[in-house]
mmCIF file of C-alpha atoms and ligand atoms in Angstrom:
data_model
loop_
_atom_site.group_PDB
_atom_site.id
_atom_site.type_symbol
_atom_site.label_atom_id
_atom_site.label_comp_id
_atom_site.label_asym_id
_atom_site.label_seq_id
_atom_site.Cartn_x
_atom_site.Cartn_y
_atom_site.Cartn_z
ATOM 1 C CA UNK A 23 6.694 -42.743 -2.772
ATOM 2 C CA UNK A 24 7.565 -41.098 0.209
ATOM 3 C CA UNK A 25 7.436 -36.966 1.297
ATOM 4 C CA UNK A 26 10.975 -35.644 2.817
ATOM 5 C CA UNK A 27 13.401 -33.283 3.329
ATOM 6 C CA UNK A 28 15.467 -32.329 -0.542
ATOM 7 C CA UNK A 29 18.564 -30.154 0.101
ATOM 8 C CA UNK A 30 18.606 -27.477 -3.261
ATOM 9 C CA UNK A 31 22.640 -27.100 -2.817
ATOM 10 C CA UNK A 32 25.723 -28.705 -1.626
ATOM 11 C CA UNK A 33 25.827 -26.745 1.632
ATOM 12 C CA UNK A 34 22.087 -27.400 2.694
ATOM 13 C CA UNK A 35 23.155 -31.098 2.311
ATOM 14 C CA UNK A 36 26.182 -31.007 4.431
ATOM 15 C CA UNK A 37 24.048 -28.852 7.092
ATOM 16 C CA UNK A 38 21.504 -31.762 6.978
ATOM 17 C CA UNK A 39 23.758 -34.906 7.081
ATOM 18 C CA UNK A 40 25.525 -33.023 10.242
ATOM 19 C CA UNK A 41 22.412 -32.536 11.934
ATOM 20 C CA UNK A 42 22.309 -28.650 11.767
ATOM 21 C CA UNK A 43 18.616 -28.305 10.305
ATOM 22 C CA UNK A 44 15.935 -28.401 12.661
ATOM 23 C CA UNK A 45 14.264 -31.322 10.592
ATOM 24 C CA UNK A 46 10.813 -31.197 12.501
ATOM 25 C CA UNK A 47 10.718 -27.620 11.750
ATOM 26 C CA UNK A 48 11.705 -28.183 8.186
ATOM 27 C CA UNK A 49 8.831 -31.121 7.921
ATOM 28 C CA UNK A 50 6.097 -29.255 9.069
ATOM 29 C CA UNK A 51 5.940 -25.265 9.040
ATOM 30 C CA UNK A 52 6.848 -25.138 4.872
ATOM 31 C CA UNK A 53 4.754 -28.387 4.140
ATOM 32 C CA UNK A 54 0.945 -26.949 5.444
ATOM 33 C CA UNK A 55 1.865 -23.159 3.566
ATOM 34 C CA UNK A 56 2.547 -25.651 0.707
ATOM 35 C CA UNK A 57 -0.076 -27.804 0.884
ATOM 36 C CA UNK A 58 -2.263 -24.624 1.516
ATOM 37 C CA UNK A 59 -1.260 -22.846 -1.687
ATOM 38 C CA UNK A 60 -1.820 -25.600 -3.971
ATOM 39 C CA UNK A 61 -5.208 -26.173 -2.584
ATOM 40 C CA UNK A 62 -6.309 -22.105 -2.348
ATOM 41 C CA UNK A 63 -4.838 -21.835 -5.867
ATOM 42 C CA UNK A 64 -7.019 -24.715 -6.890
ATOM 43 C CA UNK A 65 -10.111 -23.212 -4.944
ATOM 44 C CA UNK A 66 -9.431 -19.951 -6.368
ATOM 45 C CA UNK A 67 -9.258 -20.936 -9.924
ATOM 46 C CA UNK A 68 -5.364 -19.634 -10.499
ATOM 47 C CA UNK A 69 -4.869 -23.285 -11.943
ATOM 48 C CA UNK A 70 -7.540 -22.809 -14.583
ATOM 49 C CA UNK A 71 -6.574 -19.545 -15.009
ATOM 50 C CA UNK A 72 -3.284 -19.820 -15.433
ATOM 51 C CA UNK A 73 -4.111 -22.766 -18.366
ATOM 52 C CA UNK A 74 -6.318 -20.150 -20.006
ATOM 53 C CA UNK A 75 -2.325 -19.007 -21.137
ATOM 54 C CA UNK A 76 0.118 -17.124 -19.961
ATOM 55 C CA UNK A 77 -0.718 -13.744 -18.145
ATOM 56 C CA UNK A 78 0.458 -11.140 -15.970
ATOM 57 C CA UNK A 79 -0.516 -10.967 -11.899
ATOM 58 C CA UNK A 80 -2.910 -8.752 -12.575
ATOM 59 C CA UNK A 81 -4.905 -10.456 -15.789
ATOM 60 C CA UNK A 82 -4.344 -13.617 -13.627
ATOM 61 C CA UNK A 83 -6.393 -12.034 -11.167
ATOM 62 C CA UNK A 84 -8.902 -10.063 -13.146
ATOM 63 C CA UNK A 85 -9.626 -13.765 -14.531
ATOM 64 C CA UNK A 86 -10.161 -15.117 -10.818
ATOM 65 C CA UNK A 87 -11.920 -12.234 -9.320
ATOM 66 C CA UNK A 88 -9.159 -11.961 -6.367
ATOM 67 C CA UNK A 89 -6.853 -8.834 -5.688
ATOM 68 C CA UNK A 90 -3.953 -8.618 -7.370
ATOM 69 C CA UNK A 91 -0.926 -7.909 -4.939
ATOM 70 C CA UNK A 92 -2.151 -11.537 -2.572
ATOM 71 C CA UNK A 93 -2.378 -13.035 -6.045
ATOM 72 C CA UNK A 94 1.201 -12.092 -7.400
ATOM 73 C CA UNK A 95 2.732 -13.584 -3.651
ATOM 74 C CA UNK A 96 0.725 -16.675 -4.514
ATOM 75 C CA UNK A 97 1.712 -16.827 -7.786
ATOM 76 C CA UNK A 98 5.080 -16.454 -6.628
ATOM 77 C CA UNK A 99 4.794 -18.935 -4.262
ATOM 78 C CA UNK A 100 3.561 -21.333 -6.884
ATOM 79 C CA UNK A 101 6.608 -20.831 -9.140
ATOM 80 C CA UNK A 102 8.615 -21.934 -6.372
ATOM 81 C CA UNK A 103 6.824 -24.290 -5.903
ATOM 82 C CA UNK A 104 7.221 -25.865 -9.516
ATOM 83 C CA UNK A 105 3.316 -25.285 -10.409
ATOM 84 C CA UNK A 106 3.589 -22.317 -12.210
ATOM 85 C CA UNK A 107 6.171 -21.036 -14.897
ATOM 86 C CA UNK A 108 7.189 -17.006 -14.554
ATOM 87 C CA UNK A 109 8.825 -15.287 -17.913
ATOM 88 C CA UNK A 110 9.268 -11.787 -18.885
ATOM 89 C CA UNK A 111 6.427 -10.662 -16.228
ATOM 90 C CA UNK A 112 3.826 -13.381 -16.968
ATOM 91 C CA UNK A 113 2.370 -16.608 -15.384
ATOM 92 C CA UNK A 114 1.961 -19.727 -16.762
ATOM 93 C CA UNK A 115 1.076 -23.412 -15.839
ATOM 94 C CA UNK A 116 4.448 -25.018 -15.055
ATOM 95 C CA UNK A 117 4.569 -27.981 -17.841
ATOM 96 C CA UNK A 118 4.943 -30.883 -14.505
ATOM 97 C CA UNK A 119 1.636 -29.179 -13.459
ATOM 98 C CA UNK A 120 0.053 -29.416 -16.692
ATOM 99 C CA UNK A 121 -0.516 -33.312 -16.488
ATOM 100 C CA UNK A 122 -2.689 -32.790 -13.177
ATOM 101 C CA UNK A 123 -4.273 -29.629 -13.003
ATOM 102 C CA UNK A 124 -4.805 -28.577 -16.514
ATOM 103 C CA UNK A 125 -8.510 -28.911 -16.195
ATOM 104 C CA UNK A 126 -9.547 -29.804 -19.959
ATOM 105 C CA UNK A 127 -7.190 -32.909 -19.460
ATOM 106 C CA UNK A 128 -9.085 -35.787 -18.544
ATOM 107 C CA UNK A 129 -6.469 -36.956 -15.737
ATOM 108 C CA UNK A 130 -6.416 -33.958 -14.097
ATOM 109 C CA UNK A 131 -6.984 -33.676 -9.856
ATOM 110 C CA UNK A 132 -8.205 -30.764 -9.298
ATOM 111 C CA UNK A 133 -11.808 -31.876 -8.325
ATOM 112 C CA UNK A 134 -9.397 -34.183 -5.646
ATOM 113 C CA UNK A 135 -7.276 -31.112 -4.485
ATOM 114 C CA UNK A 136 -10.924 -29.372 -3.614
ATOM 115 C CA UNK A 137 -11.703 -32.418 -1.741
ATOM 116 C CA UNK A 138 -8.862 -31.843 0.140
ATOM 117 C CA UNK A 139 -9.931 -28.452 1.268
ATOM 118 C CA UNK A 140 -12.706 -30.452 3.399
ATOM 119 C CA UNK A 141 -10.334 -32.783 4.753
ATOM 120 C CA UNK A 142 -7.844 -30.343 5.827
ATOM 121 C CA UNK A 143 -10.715 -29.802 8.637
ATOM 122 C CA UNK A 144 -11.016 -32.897 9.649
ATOM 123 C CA UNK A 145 -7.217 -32.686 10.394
ATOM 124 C CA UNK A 146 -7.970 -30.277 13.150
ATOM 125 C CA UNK A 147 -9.383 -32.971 15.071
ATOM 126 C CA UNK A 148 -6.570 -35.049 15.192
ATOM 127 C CA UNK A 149 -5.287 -34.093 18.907
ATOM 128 C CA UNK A 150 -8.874 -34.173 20.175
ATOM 129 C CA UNK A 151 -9.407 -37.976 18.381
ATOM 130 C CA UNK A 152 -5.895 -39.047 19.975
ATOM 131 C CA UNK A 153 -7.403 -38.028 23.417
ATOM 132 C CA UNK A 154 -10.655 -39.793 23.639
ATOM 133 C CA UNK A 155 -10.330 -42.454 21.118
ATOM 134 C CA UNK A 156 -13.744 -40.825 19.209
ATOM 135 C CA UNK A 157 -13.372 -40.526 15.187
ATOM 136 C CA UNK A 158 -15.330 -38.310 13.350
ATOM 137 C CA UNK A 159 -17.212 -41.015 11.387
ATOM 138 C CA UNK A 160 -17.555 -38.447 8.842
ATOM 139 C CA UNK A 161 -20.613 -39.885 6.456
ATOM 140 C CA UNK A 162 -22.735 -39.228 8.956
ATOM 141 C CA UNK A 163 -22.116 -35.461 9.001
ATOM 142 C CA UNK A 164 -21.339 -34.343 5.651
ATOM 143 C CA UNK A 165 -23.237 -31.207 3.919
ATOM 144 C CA UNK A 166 -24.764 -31.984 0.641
ATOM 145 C CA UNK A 167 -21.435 -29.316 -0.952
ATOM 146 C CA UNK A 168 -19.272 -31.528 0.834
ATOM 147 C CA UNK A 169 -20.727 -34.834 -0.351
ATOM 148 C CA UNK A 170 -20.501 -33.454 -3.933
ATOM 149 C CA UNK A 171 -17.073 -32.332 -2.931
ATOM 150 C CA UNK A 172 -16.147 -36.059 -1.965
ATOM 151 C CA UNK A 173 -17.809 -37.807 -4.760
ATOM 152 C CA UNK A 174 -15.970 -36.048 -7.371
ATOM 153 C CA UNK A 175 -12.843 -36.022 -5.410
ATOM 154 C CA UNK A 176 -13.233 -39.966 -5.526
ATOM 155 C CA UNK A 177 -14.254 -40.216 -9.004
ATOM 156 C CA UNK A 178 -10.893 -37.730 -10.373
ATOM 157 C CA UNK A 179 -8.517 -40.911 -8.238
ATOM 158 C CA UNK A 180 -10.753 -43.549 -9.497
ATOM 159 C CA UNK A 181 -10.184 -42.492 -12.954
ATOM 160 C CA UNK A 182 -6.587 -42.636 -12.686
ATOM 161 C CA UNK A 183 -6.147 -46.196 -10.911
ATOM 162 C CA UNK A 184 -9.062 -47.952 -12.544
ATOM 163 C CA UNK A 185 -7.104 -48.902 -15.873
ATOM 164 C CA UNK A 186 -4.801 -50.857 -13.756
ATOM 165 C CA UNK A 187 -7.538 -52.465 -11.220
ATOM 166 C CA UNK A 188 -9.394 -53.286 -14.862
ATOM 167 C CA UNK A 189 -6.533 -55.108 -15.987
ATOM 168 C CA UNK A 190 -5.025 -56.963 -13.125
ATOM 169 C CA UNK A 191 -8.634 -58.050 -11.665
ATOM 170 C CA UNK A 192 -9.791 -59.718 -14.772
ATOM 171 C CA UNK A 193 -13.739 -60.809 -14.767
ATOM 172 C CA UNK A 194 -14.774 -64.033 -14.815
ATOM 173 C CA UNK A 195 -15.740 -65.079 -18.490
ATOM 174 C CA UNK A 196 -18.832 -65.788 -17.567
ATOM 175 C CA UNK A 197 -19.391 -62.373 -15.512
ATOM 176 C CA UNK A 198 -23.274 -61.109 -16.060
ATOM 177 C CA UNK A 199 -24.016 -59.023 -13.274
ATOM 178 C CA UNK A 200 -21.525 -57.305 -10.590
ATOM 179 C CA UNK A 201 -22.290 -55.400 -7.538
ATOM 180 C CA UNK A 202 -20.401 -52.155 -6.718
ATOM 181 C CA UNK A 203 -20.712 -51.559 -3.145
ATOM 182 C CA UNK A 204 -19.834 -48.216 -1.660
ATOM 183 C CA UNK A 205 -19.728 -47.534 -5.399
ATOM 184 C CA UNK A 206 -19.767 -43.726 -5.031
ATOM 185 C CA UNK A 207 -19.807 -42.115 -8.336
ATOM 186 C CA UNK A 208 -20.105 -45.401 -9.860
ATOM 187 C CA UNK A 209 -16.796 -45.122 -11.800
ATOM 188 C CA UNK A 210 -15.697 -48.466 -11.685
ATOM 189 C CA UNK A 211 -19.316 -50.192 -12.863
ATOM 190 C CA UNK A 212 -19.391 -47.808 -15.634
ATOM 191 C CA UNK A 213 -16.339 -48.497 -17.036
ATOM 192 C CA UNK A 214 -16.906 -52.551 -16.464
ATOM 193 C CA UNK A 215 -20.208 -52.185 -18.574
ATOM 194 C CA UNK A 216 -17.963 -50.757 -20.951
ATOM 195 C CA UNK A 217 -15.730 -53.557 -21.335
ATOM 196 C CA UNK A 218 -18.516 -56.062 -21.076
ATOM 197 C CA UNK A 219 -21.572 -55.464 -23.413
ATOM 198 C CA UNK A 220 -23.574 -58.417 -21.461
ATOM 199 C CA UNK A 221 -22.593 -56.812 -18.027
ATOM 200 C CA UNK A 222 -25.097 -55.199 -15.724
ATOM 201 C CA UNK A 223 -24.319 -53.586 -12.115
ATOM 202 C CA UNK A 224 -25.901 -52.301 -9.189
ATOM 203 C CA UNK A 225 -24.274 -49.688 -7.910
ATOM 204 C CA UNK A 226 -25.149 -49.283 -3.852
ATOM 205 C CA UNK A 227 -23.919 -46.260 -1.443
ATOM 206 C CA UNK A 228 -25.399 -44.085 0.958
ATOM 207 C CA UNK A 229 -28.725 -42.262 -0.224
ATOM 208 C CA UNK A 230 -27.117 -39.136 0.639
ATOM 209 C CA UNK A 231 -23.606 -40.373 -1.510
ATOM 210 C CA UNK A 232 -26.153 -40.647 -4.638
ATOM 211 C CA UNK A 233 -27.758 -37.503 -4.126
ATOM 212 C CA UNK A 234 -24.158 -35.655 -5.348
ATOM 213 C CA UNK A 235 -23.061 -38.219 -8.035
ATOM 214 C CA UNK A 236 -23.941 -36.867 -11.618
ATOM 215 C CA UNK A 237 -26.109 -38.714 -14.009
ATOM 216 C CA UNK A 238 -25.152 -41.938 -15.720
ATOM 217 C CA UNK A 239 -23.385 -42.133 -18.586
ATOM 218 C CA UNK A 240 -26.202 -42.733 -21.498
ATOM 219 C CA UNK A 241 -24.407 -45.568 -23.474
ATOM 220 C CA UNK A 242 -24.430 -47.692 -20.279
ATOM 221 C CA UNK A 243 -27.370 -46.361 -18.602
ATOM 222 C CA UNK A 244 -29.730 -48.912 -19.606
ATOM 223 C CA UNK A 245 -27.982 -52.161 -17.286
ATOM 224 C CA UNK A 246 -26.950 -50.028 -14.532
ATOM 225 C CA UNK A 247 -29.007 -49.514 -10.903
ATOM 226 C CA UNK A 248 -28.395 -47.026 -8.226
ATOM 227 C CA UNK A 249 -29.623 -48.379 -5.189
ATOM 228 C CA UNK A 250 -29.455 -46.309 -2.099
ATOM 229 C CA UNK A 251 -28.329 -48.769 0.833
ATOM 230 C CA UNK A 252 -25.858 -49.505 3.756
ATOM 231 C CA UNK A 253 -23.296 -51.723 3.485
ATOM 232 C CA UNK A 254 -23.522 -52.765 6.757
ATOM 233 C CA UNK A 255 -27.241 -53.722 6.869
ATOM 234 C CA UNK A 256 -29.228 -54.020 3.681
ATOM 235 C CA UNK A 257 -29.912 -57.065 1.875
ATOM 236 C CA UNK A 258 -27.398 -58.113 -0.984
ATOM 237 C CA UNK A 259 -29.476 -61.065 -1.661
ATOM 238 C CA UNK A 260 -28.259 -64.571 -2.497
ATOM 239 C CA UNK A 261 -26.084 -65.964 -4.755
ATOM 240 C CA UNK A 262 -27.500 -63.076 -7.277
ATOM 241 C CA UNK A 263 -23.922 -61.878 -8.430
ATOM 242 C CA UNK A 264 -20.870 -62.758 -10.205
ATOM 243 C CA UNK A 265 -18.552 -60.115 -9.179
ATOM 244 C CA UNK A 266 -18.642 -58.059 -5.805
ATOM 245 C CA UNK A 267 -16.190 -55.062 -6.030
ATOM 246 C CA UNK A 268 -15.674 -53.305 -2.337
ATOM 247 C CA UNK A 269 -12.974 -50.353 -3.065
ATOM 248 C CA UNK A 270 -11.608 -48.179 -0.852
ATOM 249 C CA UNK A 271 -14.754 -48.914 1.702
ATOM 250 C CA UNK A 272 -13.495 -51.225 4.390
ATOM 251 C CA UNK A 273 -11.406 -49.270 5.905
ATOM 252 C CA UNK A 274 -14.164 -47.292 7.312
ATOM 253 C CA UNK A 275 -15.210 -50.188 9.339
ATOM 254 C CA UNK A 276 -14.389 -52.008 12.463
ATOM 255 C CA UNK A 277 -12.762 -55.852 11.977
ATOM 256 C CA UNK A 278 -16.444 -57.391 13.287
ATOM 257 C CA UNK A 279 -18.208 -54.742 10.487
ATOM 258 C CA UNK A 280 -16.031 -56.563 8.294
ATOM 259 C CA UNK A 281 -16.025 -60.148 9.053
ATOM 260 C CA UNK A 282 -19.781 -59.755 8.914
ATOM 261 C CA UNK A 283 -20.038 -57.860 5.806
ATOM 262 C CA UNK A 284 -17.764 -60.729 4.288
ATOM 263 C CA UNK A 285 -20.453 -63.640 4.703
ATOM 264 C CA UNK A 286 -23.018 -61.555 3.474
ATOM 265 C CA UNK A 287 -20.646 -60.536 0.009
ATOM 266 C CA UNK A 288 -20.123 -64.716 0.246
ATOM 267 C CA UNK A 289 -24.043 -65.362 0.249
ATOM 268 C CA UNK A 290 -24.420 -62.225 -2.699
ATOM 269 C CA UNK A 291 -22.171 -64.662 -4.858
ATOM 270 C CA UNK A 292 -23.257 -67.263 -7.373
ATOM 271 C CA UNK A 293 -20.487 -69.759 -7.329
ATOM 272 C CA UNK A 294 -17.748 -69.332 -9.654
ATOM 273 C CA UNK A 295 -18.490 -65.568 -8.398
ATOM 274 C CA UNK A 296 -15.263 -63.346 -7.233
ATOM 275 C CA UNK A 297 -15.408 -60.721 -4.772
ATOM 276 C CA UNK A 298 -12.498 -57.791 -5.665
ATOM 277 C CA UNK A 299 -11.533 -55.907 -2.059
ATOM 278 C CA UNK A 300 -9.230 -52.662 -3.372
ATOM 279 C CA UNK A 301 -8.176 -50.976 -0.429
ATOM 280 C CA UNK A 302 -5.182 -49.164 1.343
ATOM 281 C CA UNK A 303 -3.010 -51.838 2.900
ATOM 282 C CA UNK A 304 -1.758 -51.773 6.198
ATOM 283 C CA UNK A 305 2.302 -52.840 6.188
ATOM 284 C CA UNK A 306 3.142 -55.206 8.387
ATOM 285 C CA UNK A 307 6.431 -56.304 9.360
ATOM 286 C CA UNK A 308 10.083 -53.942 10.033
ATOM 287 C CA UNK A 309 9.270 -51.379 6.886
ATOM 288 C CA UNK A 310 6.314 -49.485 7.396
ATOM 289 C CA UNK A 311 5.848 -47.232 4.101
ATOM 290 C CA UNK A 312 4.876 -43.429 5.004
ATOM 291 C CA UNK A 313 1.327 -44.092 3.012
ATOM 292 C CA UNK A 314 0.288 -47.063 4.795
ATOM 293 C CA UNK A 315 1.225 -45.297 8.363
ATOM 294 C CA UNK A 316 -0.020 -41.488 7.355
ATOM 295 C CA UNK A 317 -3.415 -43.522 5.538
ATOM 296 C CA UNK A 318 -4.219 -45.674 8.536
ATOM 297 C CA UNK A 319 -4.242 -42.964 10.816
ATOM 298 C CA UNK A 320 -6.307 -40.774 8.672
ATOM 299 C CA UNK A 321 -9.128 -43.175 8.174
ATOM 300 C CA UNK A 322 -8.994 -43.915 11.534
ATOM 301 C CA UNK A 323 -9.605 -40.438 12.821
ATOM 302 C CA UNK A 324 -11.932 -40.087 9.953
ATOM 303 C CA UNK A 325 -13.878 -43.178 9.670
ATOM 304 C CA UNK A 326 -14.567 -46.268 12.445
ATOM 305 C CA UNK A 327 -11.304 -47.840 11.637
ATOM 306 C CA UNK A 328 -8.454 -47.514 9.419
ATOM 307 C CA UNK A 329 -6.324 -49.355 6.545
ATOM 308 C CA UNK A 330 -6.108 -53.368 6.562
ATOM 309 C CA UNK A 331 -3.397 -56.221 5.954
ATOM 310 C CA UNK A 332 -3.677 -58.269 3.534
ATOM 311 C CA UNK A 333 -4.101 -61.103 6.016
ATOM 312 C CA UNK A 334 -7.196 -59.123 7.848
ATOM 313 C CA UNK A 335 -8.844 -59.446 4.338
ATOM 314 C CA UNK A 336 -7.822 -63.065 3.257
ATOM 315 C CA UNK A 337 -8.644 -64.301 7.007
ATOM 316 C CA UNK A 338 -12.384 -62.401 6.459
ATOM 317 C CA UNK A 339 -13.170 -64.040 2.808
ATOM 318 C CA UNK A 340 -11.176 -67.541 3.970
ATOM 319 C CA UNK A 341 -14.166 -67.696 6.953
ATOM 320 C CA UNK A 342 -17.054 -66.572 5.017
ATOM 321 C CA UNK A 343 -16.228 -69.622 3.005
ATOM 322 C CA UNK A 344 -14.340 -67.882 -0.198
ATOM 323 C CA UNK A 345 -10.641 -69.258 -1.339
ATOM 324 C CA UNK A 346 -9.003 -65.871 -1.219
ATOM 325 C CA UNK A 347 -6.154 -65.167 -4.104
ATOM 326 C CA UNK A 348 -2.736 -64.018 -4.160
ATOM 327 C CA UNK A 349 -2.478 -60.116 -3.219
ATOM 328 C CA UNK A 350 -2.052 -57.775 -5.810
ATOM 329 C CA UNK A 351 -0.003 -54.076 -4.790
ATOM 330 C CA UNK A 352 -1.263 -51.819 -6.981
ATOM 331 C CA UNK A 353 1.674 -49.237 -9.093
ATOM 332 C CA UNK A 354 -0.785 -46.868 -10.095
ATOM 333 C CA UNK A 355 -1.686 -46.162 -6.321
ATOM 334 C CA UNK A 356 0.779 -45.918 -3.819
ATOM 335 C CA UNK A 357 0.020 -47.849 -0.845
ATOM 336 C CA UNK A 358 -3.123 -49.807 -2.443
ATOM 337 C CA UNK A 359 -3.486 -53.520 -3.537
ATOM 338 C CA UNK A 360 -6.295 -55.980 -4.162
ATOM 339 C CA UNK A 361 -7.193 -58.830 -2.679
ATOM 340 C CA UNK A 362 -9.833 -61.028 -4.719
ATOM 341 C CA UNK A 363 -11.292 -64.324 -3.616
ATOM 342 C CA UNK A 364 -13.535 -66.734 -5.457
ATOM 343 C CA UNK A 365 -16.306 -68.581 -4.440
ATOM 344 C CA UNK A 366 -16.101 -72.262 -5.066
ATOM 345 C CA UNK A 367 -18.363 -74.306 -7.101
ATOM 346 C CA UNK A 368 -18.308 -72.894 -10.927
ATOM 347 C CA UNK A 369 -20.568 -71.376 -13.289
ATOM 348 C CA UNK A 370 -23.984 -72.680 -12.605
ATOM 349 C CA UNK A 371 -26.231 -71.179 -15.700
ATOM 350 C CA UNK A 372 -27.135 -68.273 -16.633
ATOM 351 C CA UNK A 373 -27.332 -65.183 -14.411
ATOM 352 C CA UNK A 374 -30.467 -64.233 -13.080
HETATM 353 C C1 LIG B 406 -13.682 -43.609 -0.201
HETATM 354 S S1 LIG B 406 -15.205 -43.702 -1.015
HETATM 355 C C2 LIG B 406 -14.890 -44.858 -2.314
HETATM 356 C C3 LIG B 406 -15.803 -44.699 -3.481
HETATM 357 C C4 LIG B 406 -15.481 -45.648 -4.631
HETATM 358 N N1 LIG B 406 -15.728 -47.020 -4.261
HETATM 359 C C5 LIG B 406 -14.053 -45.465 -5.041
HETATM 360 O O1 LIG B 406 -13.205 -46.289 -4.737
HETATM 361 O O2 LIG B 406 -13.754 -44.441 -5.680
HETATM 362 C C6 LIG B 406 -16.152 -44.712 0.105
HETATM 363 C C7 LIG B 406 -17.553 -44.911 -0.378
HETATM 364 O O3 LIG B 406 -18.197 -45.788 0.541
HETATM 365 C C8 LIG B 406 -19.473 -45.267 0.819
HETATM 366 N N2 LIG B 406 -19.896 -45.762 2.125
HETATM 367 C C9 LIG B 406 -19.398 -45.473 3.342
HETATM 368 N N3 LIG B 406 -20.079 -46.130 4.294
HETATM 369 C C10 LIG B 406 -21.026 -46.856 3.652
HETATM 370 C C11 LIG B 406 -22.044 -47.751 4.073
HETATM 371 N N4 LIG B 406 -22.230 -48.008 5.374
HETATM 372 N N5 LIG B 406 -22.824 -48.314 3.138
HETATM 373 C C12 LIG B 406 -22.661 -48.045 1.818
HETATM 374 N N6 LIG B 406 -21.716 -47.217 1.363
HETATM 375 C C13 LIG B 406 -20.909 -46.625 2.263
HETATM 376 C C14 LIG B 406 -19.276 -43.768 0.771
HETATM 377 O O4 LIG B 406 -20.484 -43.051 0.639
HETATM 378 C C15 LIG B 406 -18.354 -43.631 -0.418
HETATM 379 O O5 LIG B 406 -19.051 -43.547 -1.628
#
């Protein structure tokens, strides 16, 4: 999916396909009051409030402690928008909006859209990182509200892509214990000891990253770890699991970060083992999709590096020894994929 310019009548289209709207204008004053909205609306509470059922400006904003003339332009706004519904002088959630920011539904993004308030900061920096080349690296500076901010914005997007990552990278049968590495919130471990009653993980991240994740689930409790580590430089032991699962962590480090962290994810696996990368991928080639361009910029201001190829991963897990597998794009995330490889050598017992 991409973002762009939609005319809303036949004349606006004309106008456009002559070349008579300022298009830069168009693409970026009405997109950040937009993207603004959404996220003060979802800051504010109007989302939740308005799901409480339908209500005028004013009960809208009795329910959300804000005043009530700013509230009824936002609300407005929001209508327009196609988040919010407006009949006979009350509010409601627009039914599109329902699916994503109802919060009692269990797909909902809110908890991301907060997340987003913090990023929308880092954004700021973008001129200043284009100048001197210096990201923000921003794990190193986050307040404990912002790392709970983070891990729950991860763990609403994990939720929704995880079915599909489940299904298309299938565990080996003989799969007893997997490590999660830059695990987060843990989502993906959880959900694995779900699916494989003989399954235990270790789930490793920053100390700081485990401090704001919320308690384990109790039915899988039991064979999970949280280990507070660095990817980078703790010890993932040898040939002591059968799956390593890396998402959406690479691309916060350089290409030697990587190759290195590679041989030790090689040594970590008992053979027969896989190692699952998920990750934004970098396009290569004449079509470069707007989510692999906008994402690899991001991360790059944000983090030490920025999104991958598929090749940059393959070529890593190909010279730490692993026979990498054919890519994988992922539908349920735009601009993702997976990239497993195996280690060589089959089941070899039972798991330690
Ligand atoms: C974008 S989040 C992804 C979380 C989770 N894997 C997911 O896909 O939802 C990146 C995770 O990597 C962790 N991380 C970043 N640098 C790390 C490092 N050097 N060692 C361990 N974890 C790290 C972060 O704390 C965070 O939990």
């Amino acid at each position: 999916v991409r973002v762009g310019i939609i005319p809303e009548h036949l004349l606006e289209r004309v106008a456009l396909w002559l070349g008579a709207i300022p298009t830069p204008i168009v693409q970026t004053f009405p997109p950040i009051v937009f993207a603004r909205c959404v996220i003060a609306a979802t800051q504010l509470g109007i989302f939740t409030a308005l799901a409480e059922g339908v209500a005028s400006a004013d009960e809208i904003a009795a329910r959300c402690h804000t005043q009530p003339r700013p509230t009824r332009l936002l609300l407005d706004a929001l209508v327009a928008l196609g988040y919010a519904s407006y009949r006979a002088g009350c509010y409601g959630l627009a039914p599109a909006a329902r699916r994503w920011l109802d919060p009692v539904r269990p797909g909902n993004v809110q908890d991301y859209l907060a997340f987003t308030a913090v990023q929308w900061e880092w954004l700021s920096h973008l001129e200043a990182f284009i100048k001197t080349d210096t990201p923000l690296i921003f794990h190193h500076d986050l307040a404990p509200a912002e790392w709970e901010r983070y891990m729950l914005g991860m763990y609403s997007i994990a939720r929704l892509t995880l079915p599909e990552v489940l299904w298309r990278a299938r565990l080996p049968r003989h799969a007893r214990t997997l490590l999660d590495l830059g695990g987060g919130h843990g989502l993906a471990a959880i959900q694995w000891c779900r699916r494989r009653p003989t399954l235990r993980a270790d789930i490793v991240d920053l100390a700081a990253a485990l401090l704001a994740t919320p308690p384990l689930p109790s039915d899988v409790a039991p064979r999970l770890r949280r280990i507070a580590g660095d990817a980078l430089t703790s010890d993932l032991g040898t040939a002591c699991y059968d799956v390593v699962y890396t998402a959406n962590l690479m691309h916060h480090f350089s290409a030697a970060q990587n190759q290195c962290l590679a041989q030790r994810i090689a040594r970590a696996l008992r053979p027969g083992g896989i190692w699952i990368v998920q990750d934004g991928i970098r396009d290569t080639g004449n079509h470069i999709s707007q989510a692999s361009a906008l994402g690899a910029l991001y991360f790059a201001l944000t983090s030490a590096s920025g999104f991958w190829t598929f090749d940059d991963f393959a070529t890593w897990q190909r010279a730490a020894g692993l026979r990498p597998r054919r890519p994988i794009r992922l539908l349920t995330a735009p601009g993702q994929g997976i990239q497993i490889a195996t280690r060589e050598g089959g089941f070899r017992g039972a798991s330690p």
